[in-house]
Coordinates of C-alpha atoms (C1' of nucleotides) in Angstrom, one line a residue:
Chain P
X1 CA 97.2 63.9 116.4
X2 CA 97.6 64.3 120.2
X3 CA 99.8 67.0 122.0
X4 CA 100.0 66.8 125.7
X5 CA 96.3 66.4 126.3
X6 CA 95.2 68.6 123.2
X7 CA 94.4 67.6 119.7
X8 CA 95.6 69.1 116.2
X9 CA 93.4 69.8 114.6
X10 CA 89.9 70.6 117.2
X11 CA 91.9 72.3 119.7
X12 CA 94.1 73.9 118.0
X13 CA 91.7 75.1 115.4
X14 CA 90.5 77.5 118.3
X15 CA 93.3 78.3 119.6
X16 CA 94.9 79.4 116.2
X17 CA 92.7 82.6 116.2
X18 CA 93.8 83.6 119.7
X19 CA 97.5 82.9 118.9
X20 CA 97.1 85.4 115.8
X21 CA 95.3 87.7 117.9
X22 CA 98.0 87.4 120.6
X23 CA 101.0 87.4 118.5
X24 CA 100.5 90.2 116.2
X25 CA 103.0 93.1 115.9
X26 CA 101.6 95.0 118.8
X27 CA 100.0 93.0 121.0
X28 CA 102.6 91.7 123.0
X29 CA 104.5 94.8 123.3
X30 CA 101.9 96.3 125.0
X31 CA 101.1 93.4 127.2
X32 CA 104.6 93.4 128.7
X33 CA 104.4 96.2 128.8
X34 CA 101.6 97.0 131.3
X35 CA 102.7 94.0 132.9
X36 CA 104.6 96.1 135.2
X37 CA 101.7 98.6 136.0
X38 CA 98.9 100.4 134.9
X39 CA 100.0 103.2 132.1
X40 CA 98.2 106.1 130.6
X41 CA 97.7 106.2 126.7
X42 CA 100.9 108.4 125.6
X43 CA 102.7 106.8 128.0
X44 CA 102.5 103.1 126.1
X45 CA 102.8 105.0 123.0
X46 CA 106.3 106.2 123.7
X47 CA 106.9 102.9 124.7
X48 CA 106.6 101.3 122.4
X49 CA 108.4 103.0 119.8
X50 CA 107.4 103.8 116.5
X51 CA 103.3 102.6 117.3
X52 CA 100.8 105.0 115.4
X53 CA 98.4 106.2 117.5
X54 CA 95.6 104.4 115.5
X55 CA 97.6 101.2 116.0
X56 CA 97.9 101.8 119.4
X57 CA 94.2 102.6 119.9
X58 CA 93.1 99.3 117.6
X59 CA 95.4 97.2 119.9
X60 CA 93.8 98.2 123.4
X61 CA 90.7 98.2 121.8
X62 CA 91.3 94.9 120.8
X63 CA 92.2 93.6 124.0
X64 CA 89.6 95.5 126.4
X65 CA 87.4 93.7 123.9
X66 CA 88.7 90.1 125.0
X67 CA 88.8 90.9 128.4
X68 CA 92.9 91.5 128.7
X69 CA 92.7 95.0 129.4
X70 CA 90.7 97.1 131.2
X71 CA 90.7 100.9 130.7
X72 CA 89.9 103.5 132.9
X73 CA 88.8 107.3 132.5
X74 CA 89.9 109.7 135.5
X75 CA 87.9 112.5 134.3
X76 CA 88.1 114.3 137.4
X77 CA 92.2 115.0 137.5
X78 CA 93.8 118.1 135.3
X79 CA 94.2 117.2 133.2
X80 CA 92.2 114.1 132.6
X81 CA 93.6 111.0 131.4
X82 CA 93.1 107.0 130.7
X83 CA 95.0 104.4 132.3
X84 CA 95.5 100.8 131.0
X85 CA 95.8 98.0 133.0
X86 CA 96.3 93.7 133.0
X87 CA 92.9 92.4 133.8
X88 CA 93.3 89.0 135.8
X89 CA 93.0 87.3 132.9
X90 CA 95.8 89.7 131.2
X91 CA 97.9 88.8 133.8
X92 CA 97.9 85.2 133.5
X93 CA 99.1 85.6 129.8
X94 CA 102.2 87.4 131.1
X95 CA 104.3 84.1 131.7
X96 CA 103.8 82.2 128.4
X97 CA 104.6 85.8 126.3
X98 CA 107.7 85.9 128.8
X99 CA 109.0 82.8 128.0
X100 CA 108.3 83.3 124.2
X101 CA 110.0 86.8 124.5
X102 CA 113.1 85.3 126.4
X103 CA 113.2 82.5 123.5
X104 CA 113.1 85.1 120.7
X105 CA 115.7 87.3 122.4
X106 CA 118.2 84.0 122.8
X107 CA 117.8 83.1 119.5
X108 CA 116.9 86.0 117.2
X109 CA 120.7 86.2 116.1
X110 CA 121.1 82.7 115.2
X111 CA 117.9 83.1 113.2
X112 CA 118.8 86.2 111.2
X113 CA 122.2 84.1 110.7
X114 CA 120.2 81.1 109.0
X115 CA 118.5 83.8 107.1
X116 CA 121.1 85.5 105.8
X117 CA 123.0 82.0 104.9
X118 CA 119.7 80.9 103.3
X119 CA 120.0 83.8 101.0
X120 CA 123.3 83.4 99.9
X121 CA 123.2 79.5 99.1
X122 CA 120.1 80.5 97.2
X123 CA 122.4 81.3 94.1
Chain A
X1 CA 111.2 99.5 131.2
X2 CA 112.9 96.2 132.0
X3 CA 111.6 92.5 132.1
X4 CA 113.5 90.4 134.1
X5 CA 117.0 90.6 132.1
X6 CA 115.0 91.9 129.2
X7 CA 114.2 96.0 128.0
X8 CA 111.8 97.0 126.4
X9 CA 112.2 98.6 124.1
X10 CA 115.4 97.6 122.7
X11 CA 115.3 93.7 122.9
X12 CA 111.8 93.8 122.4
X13 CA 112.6 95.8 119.0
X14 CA 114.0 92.9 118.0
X15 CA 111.5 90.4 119.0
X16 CA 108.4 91.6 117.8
X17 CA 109.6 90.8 114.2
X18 CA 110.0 87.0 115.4
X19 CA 106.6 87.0 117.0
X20 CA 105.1 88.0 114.1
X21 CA 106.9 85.4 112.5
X22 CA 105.7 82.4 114.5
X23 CA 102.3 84.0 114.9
X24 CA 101.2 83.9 111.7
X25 CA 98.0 81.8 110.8
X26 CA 99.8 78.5 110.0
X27 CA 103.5 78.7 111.4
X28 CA 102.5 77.6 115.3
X29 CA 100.6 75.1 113.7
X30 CA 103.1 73.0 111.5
X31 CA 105.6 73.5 114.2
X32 CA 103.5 71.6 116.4
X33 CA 102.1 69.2 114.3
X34 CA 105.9 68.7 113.2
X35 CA 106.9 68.6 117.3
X36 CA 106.1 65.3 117.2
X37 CA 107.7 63.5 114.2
X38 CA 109.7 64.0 110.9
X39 CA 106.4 64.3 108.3
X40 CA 105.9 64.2 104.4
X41 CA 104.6 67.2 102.4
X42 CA 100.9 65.8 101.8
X43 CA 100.8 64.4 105.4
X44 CA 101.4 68.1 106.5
X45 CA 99.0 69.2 104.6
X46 CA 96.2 67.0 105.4
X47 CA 97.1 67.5 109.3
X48 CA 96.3 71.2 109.0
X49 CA 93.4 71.2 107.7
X50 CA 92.1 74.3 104.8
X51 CA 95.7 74.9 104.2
X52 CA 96.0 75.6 100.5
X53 CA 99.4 73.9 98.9
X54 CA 100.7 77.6 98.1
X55 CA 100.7 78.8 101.9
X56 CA 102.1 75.4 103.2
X57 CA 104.9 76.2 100.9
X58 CA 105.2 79.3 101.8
X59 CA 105.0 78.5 105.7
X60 CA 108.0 75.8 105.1
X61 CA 110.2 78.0 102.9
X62 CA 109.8 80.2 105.6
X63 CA 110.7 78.1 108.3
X64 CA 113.3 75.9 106.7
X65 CA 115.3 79.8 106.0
X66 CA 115.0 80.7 109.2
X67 CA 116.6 77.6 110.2
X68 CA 113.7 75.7 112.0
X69 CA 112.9 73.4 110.2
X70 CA 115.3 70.9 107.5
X71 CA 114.0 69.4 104.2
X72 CA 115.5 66.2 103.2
X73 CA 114.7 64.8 99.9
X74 CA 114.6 60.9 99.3
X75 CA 115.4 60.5 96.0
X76 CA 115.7 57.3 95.8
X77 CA 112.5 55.9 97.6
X78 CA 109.7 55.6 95.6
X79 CA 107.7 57.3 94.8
X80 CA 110.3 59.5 95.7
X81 CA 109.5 62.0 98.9
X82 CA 109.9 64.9 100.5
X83 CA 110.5 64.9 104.7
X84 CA 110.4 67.7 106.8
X85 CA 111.5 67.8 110.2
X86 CA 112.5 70.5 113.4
X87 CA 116.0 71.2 113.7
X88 CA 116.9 71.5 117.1
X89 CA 116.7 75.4 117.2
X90 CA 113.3 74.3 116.1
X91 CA 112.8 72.0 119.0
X92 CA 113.6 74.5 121.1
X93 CA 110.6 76.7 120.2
X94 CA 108.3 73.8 121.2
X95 CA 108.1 74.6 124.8
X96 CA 107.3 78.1 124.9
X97 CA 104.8 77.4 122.0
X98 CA 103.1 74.6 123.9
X99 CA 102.9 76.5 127.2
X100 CA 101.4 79.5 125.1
X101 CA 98.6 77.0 123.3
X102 CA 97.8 75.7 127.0
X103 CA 96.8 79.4 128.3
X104 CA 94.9 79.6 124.7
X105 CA 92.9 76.3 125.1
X106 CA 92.4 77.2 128.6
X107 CA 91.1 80.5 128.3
X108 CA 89.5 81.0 124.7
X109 CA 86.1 80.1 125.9
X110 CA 86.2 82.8 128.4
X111 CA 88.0 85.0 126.2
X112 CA 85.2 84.7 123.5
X113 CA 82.4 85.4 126.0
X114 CA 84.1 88.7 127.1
X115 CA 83.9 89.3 123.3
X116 CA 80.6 89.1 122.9
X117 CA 79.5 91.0 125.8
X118 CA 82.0 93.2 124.6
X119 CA 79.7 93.8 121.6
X120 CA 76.5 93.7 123.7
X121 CA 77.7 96.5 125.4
X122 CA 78.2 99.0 122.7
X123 CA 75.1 99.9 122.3
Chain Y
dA1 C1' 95.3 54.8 77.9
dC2 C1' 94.1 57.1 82.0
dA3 C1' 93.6 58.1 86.7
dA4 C1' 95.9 59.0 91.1
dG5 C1' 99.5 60.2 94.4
dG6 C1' 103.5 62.9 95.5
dA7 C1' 105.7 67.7 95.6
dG8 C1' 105.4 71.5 94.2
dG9 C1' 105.5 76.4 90.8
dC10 C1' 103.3 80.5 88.9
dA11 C1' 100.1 84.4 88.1
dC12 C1' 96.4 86.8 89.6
dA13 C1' 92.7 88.4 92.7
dT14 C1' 91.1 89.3 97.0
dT15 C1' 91.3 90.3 101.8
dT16 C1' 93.6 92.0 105.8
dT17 C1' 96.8 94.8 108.0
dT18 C1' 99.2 98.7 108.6
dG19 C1' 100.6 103.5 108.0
dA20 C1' 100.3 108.6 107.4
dA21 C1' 98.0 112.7 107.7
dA22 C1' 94.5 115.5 109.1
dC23 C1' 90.9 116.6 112.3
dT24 C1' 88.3 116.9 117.1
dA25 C1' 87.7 118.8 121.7
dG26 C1' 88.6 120.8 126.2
dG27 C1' 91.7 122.9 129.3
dG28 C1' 96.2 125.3 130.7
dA29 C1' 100.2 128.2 129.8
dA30 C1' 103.1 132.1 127.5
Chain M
dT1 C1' 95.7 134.4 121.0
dT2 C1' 98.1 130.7 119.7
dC3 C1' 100.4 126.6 121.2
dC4 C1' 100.6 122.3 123.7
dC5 C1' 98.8 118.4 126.2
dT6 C1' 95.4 114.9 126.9
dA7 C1' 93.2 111.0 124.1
dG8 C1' 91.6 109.8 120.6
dT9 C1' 88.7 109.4 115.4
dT10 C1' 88.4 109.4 110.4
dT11 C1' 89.8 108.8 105.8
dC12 C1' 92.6 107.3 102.3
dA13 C1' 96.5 104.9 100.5
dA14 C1' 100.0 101.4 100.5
dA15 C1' 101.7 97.1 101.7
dA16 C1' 101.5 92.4 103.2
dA17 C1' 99.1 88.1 103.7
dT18 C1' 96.3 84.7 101.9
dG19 C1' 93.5 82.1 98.6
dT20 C1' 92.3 80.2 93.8
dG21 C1' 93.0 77.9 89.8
dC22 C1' 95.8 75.9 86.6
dC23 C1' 100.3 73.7 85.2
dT24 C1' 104.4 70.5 85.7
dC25 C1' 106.9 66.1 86.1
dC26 C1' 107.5 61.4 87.5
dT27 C1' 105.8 56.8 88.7
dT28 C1' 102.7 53.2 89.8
dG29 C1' 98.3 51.0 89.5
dT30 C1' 93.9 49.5 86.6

DNA sequence: ACAAGGAGGCACATTTTTGAAACTAGGGAA
DNA sequence: TTCCCTAGTTTCAAAAATGTGCCTCCTTGT
């Protein structure tokens, strides 16, 4: 099977891993939002509403990790903190979550309207 | 925190539930492979490879309810069959998907080297 | 008679993810 | 002195996702 110039399954078998990786609860919350700038650790976390902070730390890890995010220590100020920010590569991921996000947020009613039709038919 | 015409959070409240949807291990997957053509059950299956028949189940319950994807049964044919195909809200999703597997294919080679340096490092 | 293909269902086990709560450690303020 | 802020870590428990194996039902082919 051919889409575009990629094959299913080869390519997409690698790039199923990253999509998980990418598309998980967190992840893309906290990628839009450093998107806009660099942000310090509680700052994301009120943010994004209703993140623990071990979920929050796991995320960032997870994307320093993979090159997404790159953190830095200003141990210097008072008091000291950590900012986040896109790496390069982060950055380039910003456009294709966008245009996910503004699909989702165009059609996220008429989706929890087939849902809740699907239910009722279910009788 | 706004995003073009988007805020996070708020909007994004909402779509991080639908992400997590479609970013499951199989759902980009059949979508894609069903991008392309109305397909059977078994031909599904054998498309995405190490599926097991309960998750492929699963996956198109899933995104028949949400309204994605439509099951037609042919009855009469024989043997008799099963056909699933994207609706066009499903269709819809295509785009966004495929740009989103384009920045994966592009980048998961250098994604996976940051990785492992990642864990060369920690030492 | 028996296997094979088509489209699943069901119960159980395992694995993975996520959450909640407590704890650390250093400095500043009341 | 005790509380709060920074940025986490650690442990345990609960919940969700996924896999495995076995069963069904129908029909056609050998």
């Amino acid at each position: 099977m051919k889409l575009g110039n990629m094959s299913v399954p080869g390519d997409c078998e690698r790039i199923s891993p990253i999509l998980s990786r990418v598309g998980d609860k967190w992840t893309v919350l906290v990628i839009l939002i450093l998107s806009e700038e660099p942000k310090r650790y509680n700052q994301i976390r009120r943010e994004v509403e209703n993140i623990s902070q071990r979920m929050l730390t796991v995320t960032l890890r997870g994307l320093e990790r993979d090159g997404l995010v790159m953190r830095r220590v200003f141990a210097e100020k008072n008091p000291p903190w950590v900012e986040y920010s896109l790496t390069e590569l982060g950055h380039t991921l910003v456009e294709p979550l966008l245009a996910l996000c503004k699909w989702a947020s165009t059609n996220y009613l008429l989706i929890e309207e087939n849902a809740r039709n699907a239910e009722a038919t279910c009788n």
